[in-house]
Coordinates of C-alpha atoms and ligand atoms in Angstrom, one line a residue:
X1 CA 85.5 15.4 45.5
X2 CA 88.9 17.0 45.9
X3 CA 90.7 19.6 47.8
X4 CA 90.5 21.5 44.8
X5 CA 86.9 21.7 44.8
X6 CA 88.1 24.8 46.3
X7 CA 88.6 27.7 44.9
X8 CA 90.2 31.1 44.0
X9 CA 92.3 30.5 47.2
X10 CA 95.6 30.1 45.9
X11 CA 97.4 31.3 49.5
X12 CA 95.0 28.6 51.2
X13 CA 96.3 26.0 49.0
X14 CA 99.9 26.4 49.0
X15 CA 99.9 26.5 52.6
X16 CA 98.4 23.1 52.9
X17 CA 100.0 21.5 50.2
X18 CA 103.3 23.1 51.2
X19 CA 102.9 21.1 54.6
X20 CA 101.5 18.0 53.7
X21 CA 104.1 17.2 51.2
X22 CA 107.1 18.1 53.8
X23 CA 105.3 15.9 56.1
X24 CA 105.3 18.2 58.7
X25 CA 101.5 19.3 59.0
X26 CA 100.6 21.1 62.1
X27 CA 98.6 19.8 64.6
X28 CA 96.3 22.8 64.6
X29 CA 95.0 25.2 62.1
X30 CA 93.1 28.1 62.4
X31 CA 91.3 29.0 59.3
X32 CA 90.4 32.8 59.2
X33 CA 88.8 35.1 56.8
X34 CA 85.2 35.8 55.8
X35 CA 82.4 33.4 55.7
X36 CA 81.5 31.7 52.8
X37 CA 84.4 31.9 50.9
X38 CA 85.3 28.0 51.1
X39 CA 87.2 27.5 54.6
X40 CA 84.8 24.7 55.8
X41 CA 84.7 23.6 52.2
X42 CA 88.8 23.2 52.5
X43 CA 88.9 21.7 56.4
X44 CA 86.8 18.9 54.9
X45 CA 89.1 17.9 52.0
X46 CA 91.9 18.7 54.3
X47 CA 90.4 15.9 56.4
X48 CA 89.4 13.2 53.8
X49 CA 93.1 13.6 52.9
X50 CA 94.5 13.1 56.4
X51 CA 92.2 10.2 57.0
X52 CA 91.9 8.4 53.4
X53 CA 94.6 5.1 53.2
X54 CA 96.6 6.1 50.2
X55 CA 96.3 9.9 49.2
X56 CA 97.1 10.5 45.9
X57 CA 99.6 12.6 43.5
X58 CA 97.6 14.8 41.2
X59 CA 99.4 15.3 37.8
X60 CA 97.7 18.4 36.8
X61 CA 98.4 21.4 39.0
X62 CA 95.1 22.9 38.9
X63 CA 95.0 26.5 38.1
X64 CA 94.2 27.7 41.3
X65 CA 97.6 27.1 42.8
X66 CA 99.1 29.8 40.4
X67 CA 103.1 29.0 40.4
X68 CA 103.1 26.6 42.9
X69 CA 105.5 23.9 42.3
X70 CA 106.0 21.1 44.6
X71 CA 104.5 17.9 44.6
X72 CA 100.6 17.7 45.0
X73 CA 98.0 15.8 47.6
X74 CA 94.5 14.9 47.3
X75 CA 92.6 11.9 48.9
X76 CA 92.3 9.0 46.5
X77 CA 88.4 9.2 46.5
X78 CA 87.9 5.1 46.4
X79 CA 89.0 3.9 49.5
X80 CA 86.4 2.8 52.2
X81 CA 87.9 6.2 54.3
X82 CA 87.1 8.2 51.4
X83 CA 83.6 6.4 50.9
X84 CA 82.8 7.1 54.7
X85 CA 84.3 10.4 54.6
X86 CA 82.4 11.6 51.9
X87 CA 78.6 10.1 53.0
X88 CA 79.7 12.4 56.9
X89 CA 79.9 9.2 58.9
X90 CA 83.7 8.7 59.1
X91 CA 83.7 7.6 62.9
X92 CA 87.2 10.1 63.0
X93 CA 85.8 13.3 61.2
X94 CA 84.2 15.0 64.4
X95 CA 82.5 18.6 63.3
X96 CA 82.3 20.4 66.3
X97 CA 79.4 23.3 66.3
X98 CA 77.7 25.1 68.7
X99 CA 74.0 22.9 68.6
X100 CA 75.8 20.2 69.7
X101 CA 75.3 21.3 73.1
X102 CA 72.0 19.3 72.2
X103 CA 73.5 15.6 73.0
X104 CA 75.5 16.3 75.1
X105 CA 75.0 13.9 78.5
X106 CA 74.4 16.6 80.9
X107 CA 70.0 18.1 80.5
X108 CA 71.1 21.3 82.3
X109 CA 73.2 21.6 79.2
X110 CA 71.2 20.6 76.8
X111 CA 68.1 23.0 78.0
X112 CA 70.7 26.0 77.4
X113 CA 70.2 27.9 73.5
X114 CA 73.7 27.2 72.3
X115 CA 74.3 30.8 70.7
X116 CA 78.3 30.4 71.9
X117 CA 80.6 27.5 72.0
X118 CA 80.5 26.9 76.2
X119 CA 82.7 24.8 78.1
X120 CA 81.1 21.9 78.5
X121 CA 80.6 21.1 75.0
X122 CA 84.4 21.3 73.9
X123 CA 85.4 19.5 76.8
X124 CA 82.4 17.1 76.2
X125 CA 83.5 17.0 72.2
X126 CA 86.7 17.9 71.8
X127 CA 88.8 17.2 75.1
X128 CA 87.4 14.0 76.1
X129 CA 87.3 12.9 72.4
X130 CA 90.8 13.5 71.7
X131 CA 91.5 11.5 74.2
X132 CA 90.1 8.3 72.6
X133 CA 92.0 6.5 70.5
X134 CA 91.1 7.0 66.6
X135 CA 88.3 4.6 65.9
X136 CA 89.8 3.2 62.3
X137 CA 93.3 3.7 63.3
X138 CA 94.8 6.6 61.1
X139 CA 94.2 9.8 61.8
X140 CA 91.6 12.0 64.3
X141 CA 90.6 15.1 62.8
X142 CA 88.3 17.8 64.8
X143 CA 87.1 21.1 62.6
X144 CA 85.5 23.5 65.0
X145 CA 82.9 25.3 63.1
X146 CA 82.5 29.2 64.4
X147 CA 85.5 29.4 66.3
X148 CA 85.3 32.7 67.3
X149 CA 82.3 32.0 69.2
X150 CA 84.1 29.5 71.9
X151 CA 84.1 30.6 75.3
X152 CA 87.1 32.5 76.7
X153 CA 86.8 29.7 79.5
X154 CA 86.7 26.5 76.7
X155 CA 89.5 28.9 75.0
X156 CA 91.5 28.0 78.2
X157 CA 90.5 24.9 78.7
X158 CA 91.1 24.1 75.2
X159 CA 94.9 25.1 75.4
X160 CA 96.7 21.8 76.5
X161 CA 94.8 19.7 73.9
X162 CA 95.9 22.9 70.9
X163 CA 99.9 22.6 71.8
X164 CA 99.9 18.8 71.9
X165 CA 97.2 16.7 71.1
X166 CA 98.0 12.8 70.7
X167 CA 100.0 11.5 68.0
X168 CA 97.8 12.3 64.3
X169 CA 95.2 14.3 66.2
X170 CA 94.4 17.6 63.9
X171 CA 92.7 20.2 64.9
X172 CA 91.5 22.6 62.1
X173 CA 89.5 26.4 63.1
X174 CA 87.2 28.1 61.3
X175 CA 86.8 31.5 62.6
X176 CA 85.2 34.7 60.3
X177 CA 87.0 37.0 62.8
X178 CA 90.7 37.5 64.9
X179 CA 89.4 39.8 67.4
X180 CA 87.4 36.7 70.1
X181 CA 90.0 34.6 70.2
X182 CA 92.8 35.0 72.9
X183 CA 96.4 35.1 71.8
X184 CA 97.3 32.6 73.5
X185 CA 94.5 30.0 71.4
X186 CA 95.6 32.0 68.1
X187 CA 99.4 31.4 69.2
X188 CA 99.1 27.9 69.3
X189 CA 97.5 27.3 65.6
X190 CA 99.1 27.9 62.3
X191 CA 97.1 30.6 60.9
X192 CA 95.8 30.1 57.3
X193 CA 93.9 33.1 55.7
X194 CA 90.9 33.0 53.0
X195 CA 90.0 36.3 51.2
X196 CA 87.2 37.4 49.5
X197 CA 85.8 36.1 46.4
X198 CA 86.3 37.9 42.8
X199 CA 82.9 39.5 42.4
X200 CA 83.0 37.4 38.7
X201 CA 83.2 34.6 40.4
X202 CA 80.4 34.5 42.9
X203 CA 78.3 36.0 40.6
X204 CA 79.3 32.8 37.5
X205 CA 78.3 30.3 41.1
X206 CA 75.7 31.6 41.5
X207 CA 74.2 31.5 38.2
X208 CA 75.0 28.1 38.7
X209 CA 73.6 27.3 41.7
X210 CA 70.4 29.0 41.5
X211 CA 68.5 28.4 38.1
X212 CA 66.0 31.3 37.3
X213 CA 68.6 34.0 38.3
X214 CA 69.0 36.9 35.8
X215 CA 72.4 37.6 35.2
X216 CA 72.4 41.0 36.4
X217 CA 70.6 39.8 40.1
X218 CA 73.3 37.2 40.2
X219 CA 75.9 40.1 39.6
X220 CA 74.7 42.5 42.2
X221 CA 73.7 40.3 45.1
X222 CA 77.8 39.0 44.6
X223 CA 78.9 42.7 44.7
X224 CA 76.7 43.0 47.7
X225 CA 77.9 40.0 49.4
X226 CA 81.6 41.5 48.9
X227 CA 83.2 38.3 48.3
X228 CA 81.5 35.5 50.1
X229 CA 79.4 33.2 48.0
X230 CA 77.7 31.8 51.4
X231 CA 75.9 35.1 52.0
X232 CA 75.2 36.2 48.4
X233 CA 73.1 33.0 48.5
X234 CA 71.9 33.9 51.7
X235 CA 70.9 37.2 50.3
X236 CA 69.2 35.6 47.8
X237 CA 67.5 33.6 49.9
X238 CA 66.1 36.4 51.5
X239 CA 65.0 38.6 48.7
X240 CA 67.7 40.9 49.7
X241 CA 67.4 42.8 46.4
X242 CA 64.0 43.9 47.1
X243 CA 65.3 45.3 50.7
X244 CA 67.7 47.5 49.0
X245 CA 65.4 49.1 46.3
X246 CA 63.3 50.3 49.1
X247 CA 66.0 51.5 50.9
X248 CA 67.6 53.2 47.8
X249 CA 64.1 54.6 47.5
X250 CA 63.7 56.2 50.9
X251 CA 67.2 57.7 50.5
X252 CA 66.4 59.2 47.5
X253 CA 63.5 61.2 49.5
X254 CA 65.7 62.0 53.0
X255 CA 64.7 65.5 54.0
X256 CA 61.7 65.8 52.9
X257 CA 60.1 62.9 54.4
X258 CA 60.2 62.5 58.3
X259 CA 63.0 61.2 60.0
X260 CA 60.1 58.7 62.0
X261 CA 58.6 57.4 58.7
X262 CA 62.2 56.3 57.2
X263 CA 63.0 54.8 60.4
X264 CA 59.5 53.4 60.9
X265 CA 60.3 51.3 57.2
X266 CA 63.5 50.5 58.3
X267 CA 62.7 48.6 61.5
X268 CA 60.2 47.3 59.5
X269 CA 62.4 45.9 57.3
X270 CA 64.9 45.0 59.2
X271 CA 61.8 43.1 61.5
X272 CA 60.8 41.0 58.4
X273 CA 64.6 40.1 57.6
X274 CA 65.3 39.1 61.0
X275 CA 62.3 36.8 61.0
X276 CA 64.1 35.3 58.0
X277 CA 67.4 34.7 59.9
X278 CA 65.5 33.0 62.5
X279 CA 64.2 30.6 60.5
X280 CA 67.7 30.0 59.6
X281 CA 69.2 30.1 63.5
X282 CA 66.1 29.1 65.8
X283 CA 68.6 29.9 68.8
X284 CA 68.7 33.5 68.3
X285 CA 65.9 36.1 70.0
X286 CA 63.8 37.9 67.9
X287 CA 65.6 40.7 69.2
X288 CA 69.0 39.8 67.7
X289 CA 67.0 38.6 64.7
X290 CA 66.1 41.8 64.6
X291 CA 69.4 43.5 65.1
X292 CA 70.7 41.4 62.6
X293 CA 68.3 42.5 60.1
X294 CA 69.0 46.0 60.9
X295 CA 72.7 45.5 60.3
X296 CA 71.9 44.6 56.9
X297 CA 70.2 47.6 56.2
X298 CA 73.2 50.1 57.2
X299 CA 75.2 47.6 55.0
X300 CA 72.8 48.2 51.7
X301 CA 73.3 51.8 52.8
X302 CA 76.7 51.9 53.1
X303 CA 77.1 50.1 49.9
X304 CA 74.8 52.6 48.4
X305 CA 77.1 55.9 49.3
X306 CA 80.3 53.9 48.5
X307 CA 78.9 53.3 44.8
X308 CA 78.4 56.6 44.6
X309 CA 82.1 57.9 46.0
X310 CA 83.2 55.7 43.8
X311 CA 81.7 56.8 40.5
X312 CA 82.6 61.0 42.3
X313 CA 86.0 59.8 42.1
X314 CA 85.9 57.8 38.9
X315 CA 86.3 54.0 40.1
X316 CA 83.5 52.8 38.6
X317 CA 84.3 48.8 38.1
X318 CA 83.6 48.2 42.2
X319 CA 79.8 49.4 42.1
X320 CA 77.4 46.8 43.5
X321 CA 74.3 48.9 43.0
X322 CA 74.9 47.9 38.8
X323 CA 71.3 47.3 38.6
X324 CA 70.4 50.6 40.0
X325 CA 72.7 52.9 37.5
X326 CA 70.3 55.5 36.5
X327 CA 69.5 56.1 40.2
X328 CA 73.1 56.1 41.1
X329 CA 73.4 59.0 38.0
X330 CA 71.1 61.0 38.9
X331 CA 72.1 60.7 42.7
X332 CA 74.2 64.1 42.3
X333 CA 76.2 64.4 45.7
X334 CA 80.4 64.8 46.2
X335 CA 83.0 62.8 47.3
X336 CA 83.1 64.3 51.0
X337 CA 78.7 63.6 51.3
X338 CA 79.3 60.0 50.0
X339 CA 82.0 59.7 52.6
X340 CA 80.2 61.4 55.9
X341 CA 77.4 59.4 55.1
X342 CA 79.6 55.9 54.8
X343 CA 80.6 56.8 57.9
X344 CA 77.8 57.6 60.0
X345 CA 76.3 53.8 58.6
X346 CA 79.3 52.4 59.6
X347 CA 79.1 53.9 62.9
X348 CA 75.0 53.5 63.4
X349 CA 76.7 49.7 62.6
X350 CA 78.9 49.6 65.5
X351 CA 76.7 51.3 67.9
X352 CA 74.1 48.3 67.5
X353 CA 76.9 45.9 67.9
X354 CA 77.3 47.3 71.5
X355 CA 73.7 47.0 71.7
X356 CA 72.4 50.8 71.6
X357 CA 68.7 50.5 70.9
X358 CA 67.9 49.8 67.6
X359 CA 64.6 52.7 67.4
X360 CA 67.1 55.7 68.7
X361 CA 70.1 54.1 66.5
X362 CA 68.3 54.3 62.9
X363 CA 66.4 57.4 64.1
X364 CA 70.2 59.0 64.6
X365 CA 71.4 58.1 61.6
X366 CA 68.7 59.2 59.6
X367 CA 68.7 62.7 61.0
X368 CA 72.2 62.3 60.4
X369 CA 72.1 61.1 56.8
X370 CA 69.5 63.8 56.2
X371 CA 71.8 66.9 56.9
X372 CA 74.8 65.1 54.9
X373 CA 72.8 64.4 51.8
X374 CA 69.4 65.5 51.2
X375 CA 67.5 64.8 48.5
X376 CA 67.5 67.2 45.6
X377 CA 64.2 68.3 44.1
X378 CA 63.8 67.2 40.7
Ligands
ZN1 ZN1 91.1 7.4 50.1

C-alpha cells in the first residue's frame, strides 16, 4: 500500500515527492489527464501520506521515478491513520463525488439525479467541511472525484476555500479534461498531469487482473483503450471486442449495403452498449446511455481507419486492430481515404457531443464513409 503502487507516471511522482520533501506542498492540486490511468489511485496514497503519524523514507527508489534523486515519502503503513486510511473510514479522508448529493440534508436535493457536481453539494461537502476542525488532529484532505463536472456556480463558490483553506487542509482534483473548469479554479491549484499508459502495460494488467483473458484480447482491448487501464477493463466488461468485429464487418461492406441497414446496426449497438453503461451510472437517461454507446462506435471506427493509415504509411507498431490483421491487409485503401474517413468519425463524434440527433448523425457519416472508402469487390 504505497504511493508507488502507482505506476508508469514518473512526472506525477516527482512532482509530489519534489514537494513533500521541501515541505512546501500546495494546498490544492489538480490532477489532470485521462481516466484510468492512476490519478485517483495517487490522490489516495497522497492522502494516507499527508494523514499517516510518521511517514516513512523509502530506501529503494523505485523504478518508476527514473533519475529522480531527492529524498523519498511514503506513509508508514502501520500506524492506526494508515490502518483507518486504508479500510476508507479515516474521519479526515473526505471523497467528494457527484452521488453524494444523496445525503445531503436538504430532500429537494437529494430527489435531483446528480449527473454534475451542483452547488449545494460542495458547499454541503467541501465548504462547510473545511471549516471543521480535523477530527484526529493532523491533516484534512478533500479529493474531488470528476472535477470537471462541478458547477461553474460551485467553481465560484469554491474559490475562497482553493486560495486559502485552513492550516493542513489539502485539496487534491481529479479532472479527465482542462476545458470545464474556469481559469480562475485551474489558477488556484498546482497542476499535475498523468498520461497515457504504455499499451504493454495495460495489456500485462490486465492479464493480471482478469483471469481467462487471451493474450492477444488483453493486447487489443489496451490499444483500444489508448492508454487508460480503467476503460480497457471497462471495455472488457462490456464485450467491446465483439462491438468492433461487427463494426469492422459492416465497414468492410459500405457501398453496397444501404446506408439505413449500417446505421440501423449501429444504433443498435450503440442501444445495447448504452444499456451497459447504465447499469454502471443509474443517473444517466437512456438517451445519453445511448449517445454514449454511440460514441464508442465512431471510436472503434476511428481506430479502425487510423490502423490502416498507419500500416499506408508504414507505422505499424501503433495498430490496435492486432487481432484483426488479415482484415486490416486486405483492407486496400490510401493514406488520404484512411484520413477523410478519421475525420468524418471524429467529426460525427463531435456533432453528438453538441447533441445532433444520433439517427441523422450515423446516417451522415455513413453516407459519408461510403463515398471515402467503399468496399472493394473481392
Ligand atoms: Zn502511518
Amino acid at each position: 500500500m504505497s504511493i508507488f503502487d502507482v505506476r508508469r507516471q514518473p512526472r506525477a511522482h516527482r512532482i509530489i515527492q519534489r514537494a513533500l520533501s521541501s515541505g512546501r506542498l500546495p494546498h490544492a492540486y489538480l490532477f489532470h489527464g485521462p481516466d484510468g490511468v492512476g490519478k485517483e489511485l495517487m490522490a489516495d496514497r497522497l492522502a494516507r501520506i499527508l494523514l499517516c503519524e510518521s511517514p516513512i523514507r523509502p530506501a529503494e527508489p523505485p523504478e518508476e521515478l527514473g533519475e529522480f534523486t531527492g529524498p523519498l515519502c511514503d506513509a508508514c503503513g502501520r500506524c492506526q491513520d494508515c490502518v483507518l486510511t486504508r479500510a476508507g473510514t479515516h474521519p479526515d479522508l473526505h471523497l467528494i463525488h457527484r452521488k453524494l448529493h444523496r445525503y445531503h440534508p436538504d430532500p429537494t436535493v437529494r430527489s435531483r439525479k446528480g449527473l454534475e457536481l451542483t452547488v449545494d453539494v460542495i458547499r454541503h461537502f467541501v465548504i462547510e467541511a473545511v471549516g471543521t476542525k480535523p477530527a484526529r488532529g493532523r491533516a484534512k484532505v478533500f479529493i474531488i472525484r470528476e472535477a470537471d463536472r462541478i458547477t461553474s456556480q460551485a467553481q465560484n463558490a469554491l474559490l475562497k476555500t482553493l486560495e486559502e483553506p485552513p492550516a493542513a487542509t489539502f485539496l487534491v482534483l481529479l479532472a479527465a479534461g482542462l476545458d470545464k473548469l474556469l481559469p480562475t479554479t485551474k489558477s488556484r491549484c498546482q497542476p499535475v498531469p498523468f498520461g497515457p499508459l504504455p499499451t504493454e502495460f495495460v495489456a500485462a494488467k490486465l492479464s493480471e487482473l482478469l483471469t481467462g483473458i487471451s493474450p492477444e484480447d488483453a493486447r487489443s482491448y489496451a490499444a483500444m483503450a489508448q492508454g487508460s487501464l480503467g476503460m480497457a477493463q471497462r471495455y472488457c466488461e462490456d464485450g467491446l471486442e465483439s462491438y468492433n468485429e461487427r463494426v469492422i464487418e459492416t465497414l468492410g461492406r459500405l457501398g453496397v449495403v444501404s446506408v439505413t441497414r449500417i446505421a440501423k446496426q449501429w444504433l443498435d449497438d450503440a442501444k445495447a452498449l448504452g444499456a451497459e453503461y447504465r447499469n454502471r451510472d443509474k443517473g444517466i437517461s437512456d438517451t445519453e446511455a445511448q449517445r454514449r454507446g454511440l460514441k464508442a462506435i465512431f471510436s472503434l471506427v476511428a481506430a479502425w481507419f487510423s490502423d490502416l493509415l498507419h500500416i499506408s504509411t508504414g507505422g505499424g507498431e501503433a495498430i490496435v486492430n492486432t487481432n484483426h490483421a488479415r482484415r486490416l491487409a486486405a483492407a486496400r485503401i490510401d493514406p488520404r481515404q484512411a484520413a477523410l474517413a478519421i475525420r468524418a468519425a471524429v467529426d460525427a463524434e463531435r456533432h453528438l457531443e453538441r447533441n445532433a440527433s444520433t439517427q441523422l448523425t450515423v446516417e451522415a457519416l455513413v453516407t459519408r464513409l461510403a463515398r471515402i472508402a467503399p468496399a472493394t469487390p473481392g
